[in-house]
Every structure is written in C-alpha cells, then in structure tokens.
mmCIF file of C-alpha atoms in Angstrom:
data_model
loop_
_atom_site.group_PDB
_atom_site.id
_atom_site.type_symbol
_atom_site.label_atom_id
_atom_site.label_comp_id
_atom_site.label_asym_id
_atom_site.label_seq_id
_atom_site.Cartn_x
_atom_site.Cartn_y
_atom_site.Cartn_z
ATOM 1 C CA MET A 1 0.000 0.000 0.000
ATOM 2 C CA GLN A 2 1.031 3.583 -0.609
ATOM 3 C CA GLN A 3 2.730 5.189 2.343
ATOM 4 C CA ILE A 4 1.617 8.666 3.435
ATOM 5 C CA GLN A 5 4.465 11.037 4.123
ATOM 6 C CA PRO A 6 3.781 13.676 6.774
ATOM 7 C CA GLN A 7 3.763 17.253 5.533
ATOM 8 C CA GLN A 8 6.959 19.115 6.305
ATOM 9 C CA ASP A 9 5.221 22.247 7.622
ATOM 10 C CA LYS A 10 3.154 20.261 10.127
ATOM 11 C CA PRO A 11 4.427 19.666 13.668
ATOM 12 C CA LEU A 12 4.595 15.969 14.460
ATOM 13 C CA GLN A 13 3.288 14.657 17.754
ATOM 14 C CA GLN A 14 2.875 11.229 19.232
ATOM 15 C CA ALA A 15 -0.672 9.992 18.786
ATOM 16 C CA GLN A 16 -2.603 8.849 21.846
ATOM 17 C CA LEU A 17 -4.693 5.786 21.078
ATOM 18 C CA ARG A 18 -7.797 4.697 22.969
ATOM 19 C CA THR A 19 -9.719 1.569 22.044
ATOM 20 C CA PHE A 20 -12.986 0.164 23.290
ATOM 21 C CA VAL A 21 -14.260 -3.188 21.998
ATOM 22 C CA CYS A 22 -17.680 -4.708 22.632
ATOM 23 C CA GLN A 23 -18.091 -8.394 21.639
ATOM 24 C CA ASN A 24 -20.440 -11.105 22.874
ATOM 25 C CA GLY A 25 -21.710 -8.903 25.678
ATOM 26 C CA LYS A 26 -18.180 -8.284 26.964
ATOM 27 C CA SER A 27 -16.068 -5.164 26.661
ATOM 28 C CA SER A 28 -12.332 -4.630 26.567
ATOM 29 C CA THR A 29 -9.700 -2.050 25.681
ATOM 30 C CA GLU A 30 -7.460 -4.410 23.690
ATOM 31 C CA SER A 31 -5.818 -2.576 20.781
ATOM 32 C CA SER A 32 -3.460 -5.099 19.217
ATOM 33 C CA PRO A 33 -3.863 -5.387 15.417
ATOM 34 C CA GLU A 34 -4.473 -9.137 15.629
ATOM 35 C CA THR A 35 -7.329 -8.732 18.134
ATOM 36 C CA LEU A 36 -8.934 -5.894 16.215
ATOM 37 C CA GLN A 37 -8.645 -7.869 12.952
ATOM 38 C CA ALA A 38 -10.460 -10.798 14.549
ATOM 39 C CA VAL A 39 -13.177 -8.587 16.032
ATOM 40 C CA LEU A 40 -13.837 -6.932 12.666
ATOM 41 C CA HIS A 41 -14.871 -10.307 11.246
ATOM 42 C CA ASP A 42 -17.638 -10.559 13.849
ATOM 43 C CA PRO A 43 -20.673 -8.673 12.467
ATOM 44 C CA HIS A 44 -22.175 -8.376 15.963
ATOM 45 C CA ALA A 45 -19.075 -6.811 17.550
ATOM 46 C CA LEU A 46 -18.258 -3.113 17.693
ATOM 47 C CA ILE A 47 -14.926 -1.275 17.865
ATOM 48 C CA TRP A 48 -14.440 2.360 18.819
ATOM 49 C CA LEU A 49 -10.919 3.602 18.092
ATOM 50 C CA ASP A 50 -10.096 7.152 19.216
ATOM 51 C CA ILE A 51 -6.883 8.882 18.110
ATOM 52 C CA LEU A 52 -5.643 12.114 19.669
ATOM 53 C CA GLY A 53 -2.920 13.649 17.513
ATOM 54 C CA TYR A 54 -1.700 12.903 14.000
ATOM 55 C CA CYS A 55 -2.407 9.514 12.467
ATOM 56 C CA GLY A 56 1.103 8.898 11.143
ATOM 57 C CA PRO A 57 2.161 6.560 14.008
ATOM 58 C CA GLN A 58 -1.048 4.545 13.542
ATOM 59 C CA GLN A 59 -0.844 4.447 9.742
ATOM 60 C CA ALA A 60 -0.126 0.718 9.507
ATOM 61 C CA LEU A 61 -3.025 -0.132 11.830
ATOM 62 C CA LEU A 62 -5.471 2.044 9.921
ATOM 63 C CA GLN A 63 -4.388 0.845 6.493
ATOM 64 C CA ASN A 64 -3.892 -2.859 7.168
ATOM 65 C CA VAL A 65 -6.644 -3.563 9.705
ATOM 66 C CA PHE A 66 -9.358 -1.041 8.888
ATOM 67 C CA GLU A 67 -8.382 -0.730 5.200
ATOM 68 C CA LEU A 68 -8.541 3.056 5.086
ATOM 69 C CA ALA A 69 -7.550 4.662 1.793
ATOM 70 C CA PRO A 70 -4.383 6.823 1.682
ATOM 71 C CA ILE A 71 -6.464 9.884 0.746
ATOM 72 C CA THR A 72 -8.507 9.404 3.918
ATOM 73 C CA LEU A 73 -5.396 9.224 6.089
ATOM 74 C CA GLN A 74 -3.974 12.303 4.419
ATOM 75 C CA THR A 75 -7.178 14.270 5.013
ATOM 76 C CA MET A 76 -7.334 13.129 8.636
ATOM 77 C CA ASP A 77 -3.884 14.600 9.215
ATOM 78 C CA GLU A 78 -4.904 17.989 7.784
ATOM 79 C CA ALA A 79 -5.250 20.565 10.557
ATOM 80 C CA LYS A 80 -8.034 22.431 8.761
ATOM 81 C CA GLU A 81 -10.631 20.939 6.483
ATOM 82 C CA ARG A 82 -14.142 21.917 5.506
ATOM 83 C CA ALA A 83 -16.934 19.704 6.822
ATOM 84 C CA LYS A 84 -17.656 16.954 4.311
ATOM 85 C CA PHE A 85 -19.075 13.478 3.858
ATOM 86 C CA THR A 86 -17.519 10.927 1.487
ATOM 87 C CA GLU A 87 -18.255 7.290 0.717
ATOM 88 C CA HIS A 88 -15.638 4.576 0.197
ATOM 89 C CA GLU A 89 -15.835 0.877 -0.530
ATOM 90 C CA ASN A 90 -16.278 -0.385 3.030
ATOM 91 C CA TYR A 91 -16.639 2.762 5.122
ATOM 92 C CA PHE A 92 -17.900 6.339 5.213
ATOM 93 C CA TYR A 93 -15.784 9.330 6.135
ATOM 94 C CA LEU A 94 -17.083 12.402 7.999
ATOM 95 C CA VAL A 95 -15.340 15.685 8.761
ATOM 96 C CA VAL A 96 -17.092 17.747 11.422
ATOM 97 C CA HIS A 97 -16.030 20.471 13.848
ATOM 98 C CA GLY A 98 -16.407 21.278 17.498
ATOM 99 C CA MET A 99 -16.929 24.741 18.875
ATOM 100 C CA SER A 100 -15.517 26.736 21.781
ATOM 101 C CA PHE A 101 -15.464 30.396 22.748
ATOM 102 C CA ASP A 102 -13.113 32.254 25.079
ATOM 103 C CA ILE A 103 -15.166 34.816 27.003
ATOM 104 C CA GLN A 104 -11.976 36.679 28.001
ATOM 105 C CA THR A 105 -10.530 37.233 24.533
ATOM 106 C CA ASN A 106 -13.807 36.822 22.589
ATOM 107 C CA GLU A 107 -12.025 34.432 20.230
ATOM 108 C CA ALA A 108 -13.610 31.264 18.821
ATOM 109 C CA ASP A 109 -12.003 27.904 18.135
ATOM 110 C CA THR A 110 -13.452 25.215 15.857
ATOM 111 C CA PRO A 111 -11.338 22.038 16.257
ATOM 112 C CA LYS A 112 -11.711 19.429 13.537
ATOM 113 C CA LEU A 113 -13.032 15.951 14.264
ATOM 114 C CA ASP A 114 -12.652 13.125 11.732
ATOM 115 C CA ILE A 115 -15.111 10.238 11.973
ATOM 116 C CA VAL A 116 -14.680 7.045 9.972
ATOM 117 C CA PHE A 117 -17.376 4.421 10.385
ATOM 118 C CA GLY A 118 -18.050 1.048 8.876
ATOM 119 C CA LYS A 119 -20.460 -1.754 9.585
ATOM 120 C CA ASN A 120 -19.023 -2.570 13.016
ATOM 121 C CA PHE A 121 -16.373 0.050 13.762
ATOM 122 C CA ILE A 122 -15.989 3.771 14.380
ATOM 123 C CA ILE A 123 -12.721 5.694 14.281
ATOM 124 C CA THR A 124 -12.517 9.215 15.697
ATOM 125 C CA SER A 125 -9.429 11.341 15.133
ATOM 126 C CA HIS A 126 -8.773 14.838 16.480
ATOM 127 C CA HIS A 127 -5.691 16.979 17.004
ATOM 128 C CA ALA A 128 -7.027 18.810 20.085
ATOM 129 C CA SER A 129 -8.594 17.372 23.202
ATOM 130 C CA LEU A 130 -12.410 17.506 23.147
ATOM 131 C CA PRO A 131 -13.978 17.428 26.638
ATOM 132 C CA TRP A 132 -17.384 16.276 25.412
ATOM 133 C CA LEU A 133 -15.763 13.379 23.507
ATOM 134 C CA ASP A 134 -13.721 12.375 26.546
ATOM 135 C CA ALA A 135 -16.905 12.355 28.630
ATOM 136 C CA LEU A 136 -18.674 10.171 26.071
ATOM 137 C CA PHE A 137 -15.754 7.753 25.900
ATOM 138 C CA GLU A 138 -15.760 7.462 29.677
ATOM 139 C CA GLU A 139 -19.504 6.857 29.582
ATOM 140 C CA THR A 140 -19.076 3.857 27.303
ATOM 141 C CA GLN A 141 -16.867 2.251 29.953
ATOM 142 C CA GLY A 142 -19.123 3.046 32.893
ATOM 143 C CA LYS A 143 -21.704 0.895 34.593
ATOM 144 C CA ASN A 144 -24.327 -0.489 32.204
ATOM 145 C CA ALA A 145 -22.528 1.357 29.384
ATOM 146 C CA ASP A 146 -22.903 -1.553 26.968
ATOM 147 C CA GLU A 147 -26.650 -1.504 27.427
ATOM 148 C CA HIS A 148 -26.862 2.156 26.458
ATOM 149 C CA LEU A 149 -24.295 2.614 23.694
ATOM 150 C CA MET A 150 -21.937 -0.071 22.437
ATOM 151 C CA SER A 151 -24.365 -2.970 22.608
ATOM 152 C CA ARG A 152 -26.874 -1.110 20.442
ATOM 153 C CA GLY A 153 -24.541 -1.149 17.473
ATOM 154 C CA MET A 154 -22.596 1.251 15.331
ATOM 155 C CA PRO A 155 -25.530 3.477 14.207
ATOM 156 C CA PHE A 156 -26.497 4.412 17.748
ATOM 157 C CA LEU A 157 -22.897 5.015 18.808
ATOM 158 C CA LEU A 158 -22.471 7.271 15.767
ATOM 159 C CA TYR A 159 -25.667 9.089 16.721
ATOM 160 C CA ALA A 160 -24.382 9.497 20.297
ATOM 161 C CA LEU A 161 -21.164 11.024 18.937
ATOM 162 C CA LEU A 162 -22.926 13.510 16.663
ATOM 163 C CA ASP A 163 -25.554 14.334 19.271
ATOM 164 C CA ALA A 164 -22.901 15.066 21.909
ATOM 165 C CA LEU A 165 -21.026 17.192 19.363
ATOM 166 C CA VAL A 166 -24.084 19.312 18.544
ATOM 167 C CA ASP A 167 -25.119 19.543 22.196
ATOM 168 C CA SER A 168 -21.688 20.997 22.998
ATOM 169 C CA TYR A 169 -22.543 23.974 20.761
ATOM 170 C CA PHE A 170 -25.382 25.316 22.880
ATOM 171 C CA PRO A 171 -23.436 26.189 26.078
ATOM 172 C CA VAL A 172 -21.105 28.175 23.808
ATOM 173 C CA LEU A 173 -24.067 29.955 22.244
ATOM 174 C CA ASP A 174 -25.432 30.706 25.725
ATOM 175 C CA ASP A 175 -22.119 32.323 26.713
ATOM 176 C CA ILE A 176 -22.206 34.470 23.578
ATOM 177 C CA ASP A 177 -25.802 35.431 24.324
ATOM 178 C CA ASP A 178 -24.791 36.686 27.788
ATOM 179 C CA ILE A 179 -21.946 38.727 26.279
ATOM 180 C CA ILE A 180 -24.280 40.245 23.682
ATOM 181 C CA ASP A 181 -26.752 41.235 26.421
ATOM 182 C CA GLU A 182 -23.945 42.942 28.311
ATOM 183 C CA LEU A 183 -22.680 44.688 25.187
ATOM 184 C CA GLU A 184 -26.139 46.040 24.364
ATOM 185 C CA ASP A 185 -26.093 48.079 27.578
ATOM 186 C CA VAL A 186 -22.465 49.140 27.214
ATOM 187 C CA THR A 187 -22.850 50.191 23.574
ATOM 188 C CA VAL A 188 -25.568 52.739 24.342
ATOM 189 C CA ASN A 189 -23.650 54.359 27.211
ATOM 190 C CA SER A 190 -20.022 54.141 26.087
ATOM 191 C CA THR A 191 -18.050 55.325 23.084
ATOM 192 C CA SER A 192 -14.798 53.656 24.144
ATOM 193 C CA ASN A 193 -12.653 52.039 21.465
ATOM 194 C CA ASP A 194 -12.634 48.875 23.591
ATOM 195 C CA VAL A 195 -16.339 48.417 22.856
ATOM 196 C CA GLN A 196 -15.699 48.650 19.138
ATOM 197 C CA VAL A 197 -12.859 46.123 19.381
ATOM 198 C CA ARG A 198 -15.105 43.653 21.271
ATOM 199 C CA ILE A 199 -17.885 44.040 18.712
ATOM 200 C CA PHE A 200 -15.551 43.310 15.807
ATOM 201 C CA ARG A 201 -13.969 40.328 17.588
ATOM 202 C CA ILE A 202 -17.344 38.776 18.331
ATOM 203 C CA LYS A 203 -18.516 39.394 14.771
ATOM 204 C CA ARG A 204 -15.394 37.640 13.487
ATOM 205 C CA SER A 205 -15.928 34.713 15.851
ATOM 206 C CA LEU A 206 -19.578 34.385 14.816
ATOM 207 C CA ALA A 207 -18.572 34.403 11.156
ATOM 208 C CA GLN A 208 -16.023 31.660 11.832
ATOM 209 C CA MET A 209 -18.565 29.488 13.664
ATOM 210 C CA ARG A 210 -21.176 30.093 10.989
ATOM 211 C CA ARG A 211 -18.750 28.952 8.275
ATOM 212 C CA VAL A 212 -18.277 25.735 10.253
ATOM 213 C CA ILE A 213 -21.960 25.047 10.958
ATOM 214 C CA SER A 214 -23.239 25.784 7.455
ATOM 215 C CA PRO A 215 -21.618 22.816 5.631
ATOM 216 C CA GLN A 216 -22.322 20.505 8.577
ATOM 217 C CA VAL A 217 -26.044 21.007 8.024
ATOM 218 C CA GLU A 218 -25.586 19.638 4.515
ATOM 219 C CA VAL A 219 -23.427 16.801 5.847
ATOM 220 C CA ALA A 220 -26.073 15.795 8.392
ATOM 221 C CA ASN A 221 -28.691 15.809 5.657
ATOM 222 C CA ALA A 222 -26.551 13.618 3.393
ATOM 223 C CA LEU A 223 -25.794 11.278 6.296
ATOM 224 C CA VAL A 224 -29.463 10.336 6.565
ATOM 225 C CA GLY A 225 -29.974 9.679 2.870
ATOM 226 C CA ARG A 226 -26.756 7.980 1.745
ATOM 227 C CA THR A 227 -25.873 5.462 4.468
ATOM 228 C CA GLY A 228 -28.660 2.929 4.062
ATOM 229 C CA LYS A 229 -26.312 -0.066 4.004
ATOM 230 C CA PHE A 230 -24.890 0.810 7.459
ATOM 231 C CA ILE A 231 -27.650 2.825 9.151
ATOM 232 C CA PRO A 232 -31.055 1.084 9.318
ATOM 233 C CA ALA A 233 -34.327 2.932 8.852
ATOM 234 C CA LYS A 234 -35.166 2.713 12.568
ATOM 235 C CA ALA A 235 -32.067 4.795 13.398
ATOM 236 C CA GLN A 236 -32.600 7.479 10.769
ATOM 237 C CA PRO A 237 -35.014 9.594 12.889
ATOM 238 C CA TYR A 238 -32.210 10.019 15.426
ATOM 239 C CA PHE A 239 -29.919 11.494 12.771
ATOM 240 C CA ALA A 240 -32.779 13.679 11.558
ATOM 241 C CA ASP A 241 -32.927 15.039 15.110
ATOM 242 C CA VAL A 242 -29.214 15.900 14.919
ATOM 243 C CA HIS A 243 -29.911 17.693 11.645
ATOM 244 C CA ASP A 244 -32.696 19.714 13.301
ATOM 245 C CA HIS A 245 -30.396 20.709 16.178
ATOM 246 C CA LEU A 246 -27.738 21.821 13.703
ATOM 247 C CA LEU A 247 -30.319 23.960 11.919
ATOM 248 C CA ARG A 248 -31.287 25.492 15.232
ATOM 249 C CA ALA A 249 -27.652 26.314 16.048
ATOM 250 C CA PHE A 250 -27.199 27.799 12.584
ATOM 251 C CA GLU A 251 -30.292 29.988 13.016
ATOM 252 C CA VAL A 252 -29.097 31.152 16.440
ATOM 253 C CA LEU A 253 -25.725 32.125 14.953
ATOM 254 C CA ASP A 254 -27.520 34.013 12.188
ATOM 255 C CA SER A 255 -29.602 35.908 14.739
ATOM 256 C CA TYR A 256 -26.480 36.734 16.760
ATOM 257 C CA ARG A 257 -24.757 38.010 13.628
ATOM 258 C CA ASP A 258 -27.717 40.299 12.895
ATOM 259 C CA LEU A 259 -27.677 41.504 16.495
ATOM 260 C CA MET A 260 -23.972 42.332 16.296
ATOM 261 C CA SER A 261 -24.473 44.198 13.017
ATOM 262 C CA GLY A 262 -27.268 46.204 14.620
ATOM 263 C CA MET A 263 -25.134 46.760 17.706
ATOM 264 C CA LEU A 264 -22.316 48.138 15.564
ATOM 265 C CA ASP A 265 -24.781 50.582 13.986
ATOM 266 C CA VAL A 266 -25.957 51.618 17.459
ATOM 267 C CA TYR A 267 -22.353 52.122 18.568
ATOM 268 C CA LEU A 268 -21.555 54.306 15.548
ATOM 269 C CA THR A 269 -24.766 56.277 16.135
ATOM 270 C CA THR A 270 -23.812 56.761 19.798
ATOM 271 C CA VAL A 271 -20.374 58.024 18.782
ATOM 272 C CA SER A 272 -21.945 60.365 16.228
ATOM 273 C CA ASN A 273 -24.464 61.686 18.758
ATOM 274 C CA ARG A 274 -21.736 62.240 21.324
ATOM 275 C CA LEU A 275 -19.712 64.137 18.726
ATOM 276 C CA ASN A 276 -22.754 66.251 17.844
ATOM 277 C CA VAL A 277 -23.251 67.123 21.523
ATOM 278 C CA VAL A 278 -19.619 68.170 21.867
ATOM 279 C CA MET A 279 -19.762 70.237 18.681
ATOM 280 C CA LYS A 280 -22.975 71.910 19.857
ATOM 281 C CA GLN A 281 -21.399 72.833 23.170
ATOM 282 C CA LEU A 282 -18.317 74.257 21.474
ATOM 283 C CA THR A 283 -20.478 76.190 19.033
ATOM 284 C CA ILE A 284 -22.535 77.701 21.871
ATOM 285 C CA ILE A 285 -19.357 78.744 23.695
ATOM 286 C CA ALA A 286 -18.011 80.362 20.524
ATOM 287 C CA THR A 287 -21.352 82.120 19.929
ATOM 288 C CA ILE A 288 -21.393 83.502 23.474
ATOM 289 C CA PHE A 289 -17.950 85.001 23.028
ATOM 290 C CA MET A 290 -18.641 86.530 19.611
ATOM 291 C CA PRO A 291 -20.390 89.792 20.820
ATOM 292 C CA ILE A 292 -17.956 90.108 23.734
ATOM 293 C CA THR A 293 -15.031 89.774 21.344
ATOM 294 C CA PHE A 294 -16.612 92.403 19.074
ATOM 295 C CA ILE A 295 -16.947 94.927 21.923
ATOM 296 C CA THR A 296 -13.411 94.353 23.188
ATOM 297 C CA GLY A 297 -12.155 94.650 19.632
ATOM 298 C CA VAL A 298 -13.840 98.031 19.158
ATOM 299 C CA PHE A 299 -12.450 99.410 22.394
ATOM 300 C CA GLY A 300 -9.062 97.938 21.713
ATOM 301 C CA GLN A 301 -8.459 99.826 18.461
ATOM 302 C CA ASN A 302 -5.102 101.561 18.476
ATOM 303 C CA PHE A 303 -6.073 105.094 17.342
ATOM 304 C CA GLY A 304 -4.749 108.399 18.640
ATOM 305 C CA HIS A 305 -8.159 109.799 19.609
ATOM 306 C CA LEU A 306 -11.103 107.683 20.800
ATOM 307 C CA PRO A 307 -14.209 109.616 21.902
ATOM 308 C CA GLN A 308 -15.141 107.038 24.466
ATOM 309 C CA VAL A 309 -11.715 107.261 26.077
ATOM 310 C CA GLU A 310 -11.216 111.023 25.875
ATOM 311 C CA HIS A 311 -14.533 111.761 27.629
ATOM 312 C CA ASP A 312 -14.302 108.868 30.112
ATOM 313 C CA ASN A 313 -14.878 109.938 33.695
ATOM 314 C CA GLY A 314 -13.778 106.561 35.093
ATOM 315 C CA TYR A 315 -17.027 104.614 34.784
ATOM 316 C CA LEU A 316 -16.921 103.572 31.135
ATOM 317 C CA PHE A 317 -14.886 100.367 31.758
ATOM 318 C CA TRP A 318 -17.339 99.081 34.347
ATOM 319 C CA THR A 319 -20.299 100.056 32.180
ATOM 320 C CA VAL A 320 -18.947 98.125 29.202
ATOM 321 C CA LEU A 321 -18.050 95.161 31.409
ATOM 322 C CA ALA A 322 -21.585 95.063 32.838
ATOM 323 C CA PHE A 323 -23.024 95.354 29.334
ATOM 324 C CA MET A 324 -20.973 92.364 28.181
ATOM 325 C CA GLY A 325 -22.146 90.343 31.184
ATOM 326 C CA LEU A 326 -25.765 91.257 30.381
ATOM 327 C CA ILE A 327 -25.335 90.119 26.768
ATOM 328 C CA THR A 328 -23.896 86.802 27.985
ATOM 329 C CA LEU A 329 -26.817 86.209 30.356
ATOM 330 C CA LEU A 330 -29.338 87.041 27.660
ATOM 331 C CA GLN A 331 -27.675 84.586 25.268
ATOM 332 C CA ILE A 332 -27.646 81.773 27.834
ATOM 333 C CA TRP A 333 -31.347 82.440 28.626
ATOM 334 C CA TYR A 334 -32.222 82.363 24.931
ATOM 335 C CA PHE A 335 -30.272 79.139 24.274
ATOM 336 C CA LYS A 336 -32.004 77.385 27.191
ATOM 337 C CA LYS A 337 -35.400 78.604 26.010
ATOM 338 C CA ARG A 338 -34.721 77.082 22.566
ATOM 339 C CA GLY A 339 -33.496 73.831 24.171
ATOM 340 C CA TRP A 340 -29.947 74.173 22.894
ATOM 341 C CA LEU A 341 -28.468 73.882 26.375
#
C-alpha cells in the first residue's frame, strides 16, 4: 500500500490511542492489530478507536486492519478541512467540527473531528482534546454502558457522537448570548474604542462558527440519505434530530450576527451623537464670546483719539463690562429657552 508522508510544515506529535471493543456482551480495551482484525470479522461486535494527535504513528493499523484509503489518512492529518461526507468501498468518512469560545478574549475555536465508520467500527481522530468526547468515551466504559451505547450497534454510537457534538454547541451559544446582552447596555452608554474592538472580535468569531456550521447542516442531511447499508431505517429519525439541532444552532448564529451588526450601527450612532453634543457645546461657547469679542475689539483699536476714552470719567470700563455680562446672560437664557443647552 502507498505510504503517506507527513507534511513538512506540520508539527509531528505522538498519537494517543484509545480503544474500546464490545463483543459477545463483553467489553475490553485491547488494541493489538491481531485482536482488532479478529473482532472486525464478527458482524455483531463493535470497535471504537479514538486517536488524539496525527495519524502517522497509527498508519499501519489504519491501512492494514481497517483498510482506510491513503487519501482518507492524508485528510485526517490535515489541521483544517471543511466539513464533508464521502463514501468509500467499506466505510464512510465524515469531517465535522467542534466549537468553543473564550469569554476573556472573545475568540472562537473550531477544532476538527474526523469520523470514519463502517459496519461494526468507528474511528474518531482529532488533534485537540475535546472534553465532550472524553466524557462520552468514559460513559461507554461506565456501569451499564454496553446496554446504552456499544451494545446497540454502530448506528447508535455514531448518533451518540454527533448528538454530543451538537449539544456541545449550545453552552457556547449561551455564553455568547450573555456577552451580547452585556454589550447592548455598554454600547448605548459608552463610546470607548474597547467596545468597538469587542464588537468586531465577536462578529469575526460568529462568522467563523457560521462557516463551520453551514456545511455541517448539509453533511447531516446527506448522512441520513446515503448510508442505508450501514444505518437502518429505525435509526434514521435520530440522525434527523441531529440535523434539526444543527439547523437550530445555525439559526441562532444568524440571529447573533444580525444583532452584532445592529449593535455596531448603534455604537456608531452613539459616537456620532456624542460628537454632535460636543460640537454643539463648542459652538454655543463660541457664539457667546462673539459679541464680547466684538466689543473688546472696538475698544481695543489703536487710534490716537477715541471719543469714548477722551470723555471717560472713570465709569466707562465698568459700564462696558456690565453690558458684556448682560449680553452673555441674555444669550444663555435664549439658548435654554430654545433647548440648545
């Protein structure tokens, strides 16, 4: 078989392998190629192989035991890949994504999850640790786990994986909803540049998550219609439910994106209104000083003979000063009456 060479620009890391096997009502974590090869020949057994890291160290196992195509292994090692669903001779290949959001930095992360499933096996591969997947893997090994997941067969384990994946979206969306509620109040009362930076970061994160969810809706739809030989009709309503939850998450992201666009408009309007208030105040101050400046300019002319000065008996300065004060008071009264102050 063709050997896949790791890309040179990709950091290599040792893969962590977890295996869970259910056969004849018994479960084990045996991962030797010989044991897995024997279990695969039992149509009533089920293998769940989880790989954390790059698949290069497990290439021989995946190619020789599970008969994965080289193109599948190469795609699984890609750090970024659009969600997709492809069919091969004896398995189907899914690319889906998780979702997380840092409420401190307002940055989103969408780690890739590769799922390969055949008649009696499922392989999950991911480069980053996924807490919801770890919890599900631990659940399969808990008390009465076989009764709930592994013993029900591959379709229901696959459904449990996809359902847990989609369910992990909604706590993230709830966190974003809380941040948007907070920003709505801050946007109206603050014109700080920090608010603008947060709005743009959240908009970018929402766009990233929306790009991830959008193709997964199509993938979930194709999963129901194209996997008849592995997924029986009785299990298809469960996958339809996953599709509905994905649509709901997509609609929530769309509504959040509209809210952020509206919030940006509100922020720009607030900044504009604040600027208008400042300009109005400066204009009023300049208007108040205009007649005063005119009077002082007239009396400050540098001529040899000024009638007002030559006939001044000592009271003209105070008279002019009082007149300027009266003009100022009249202007302030008029501006308040017109509602300009």
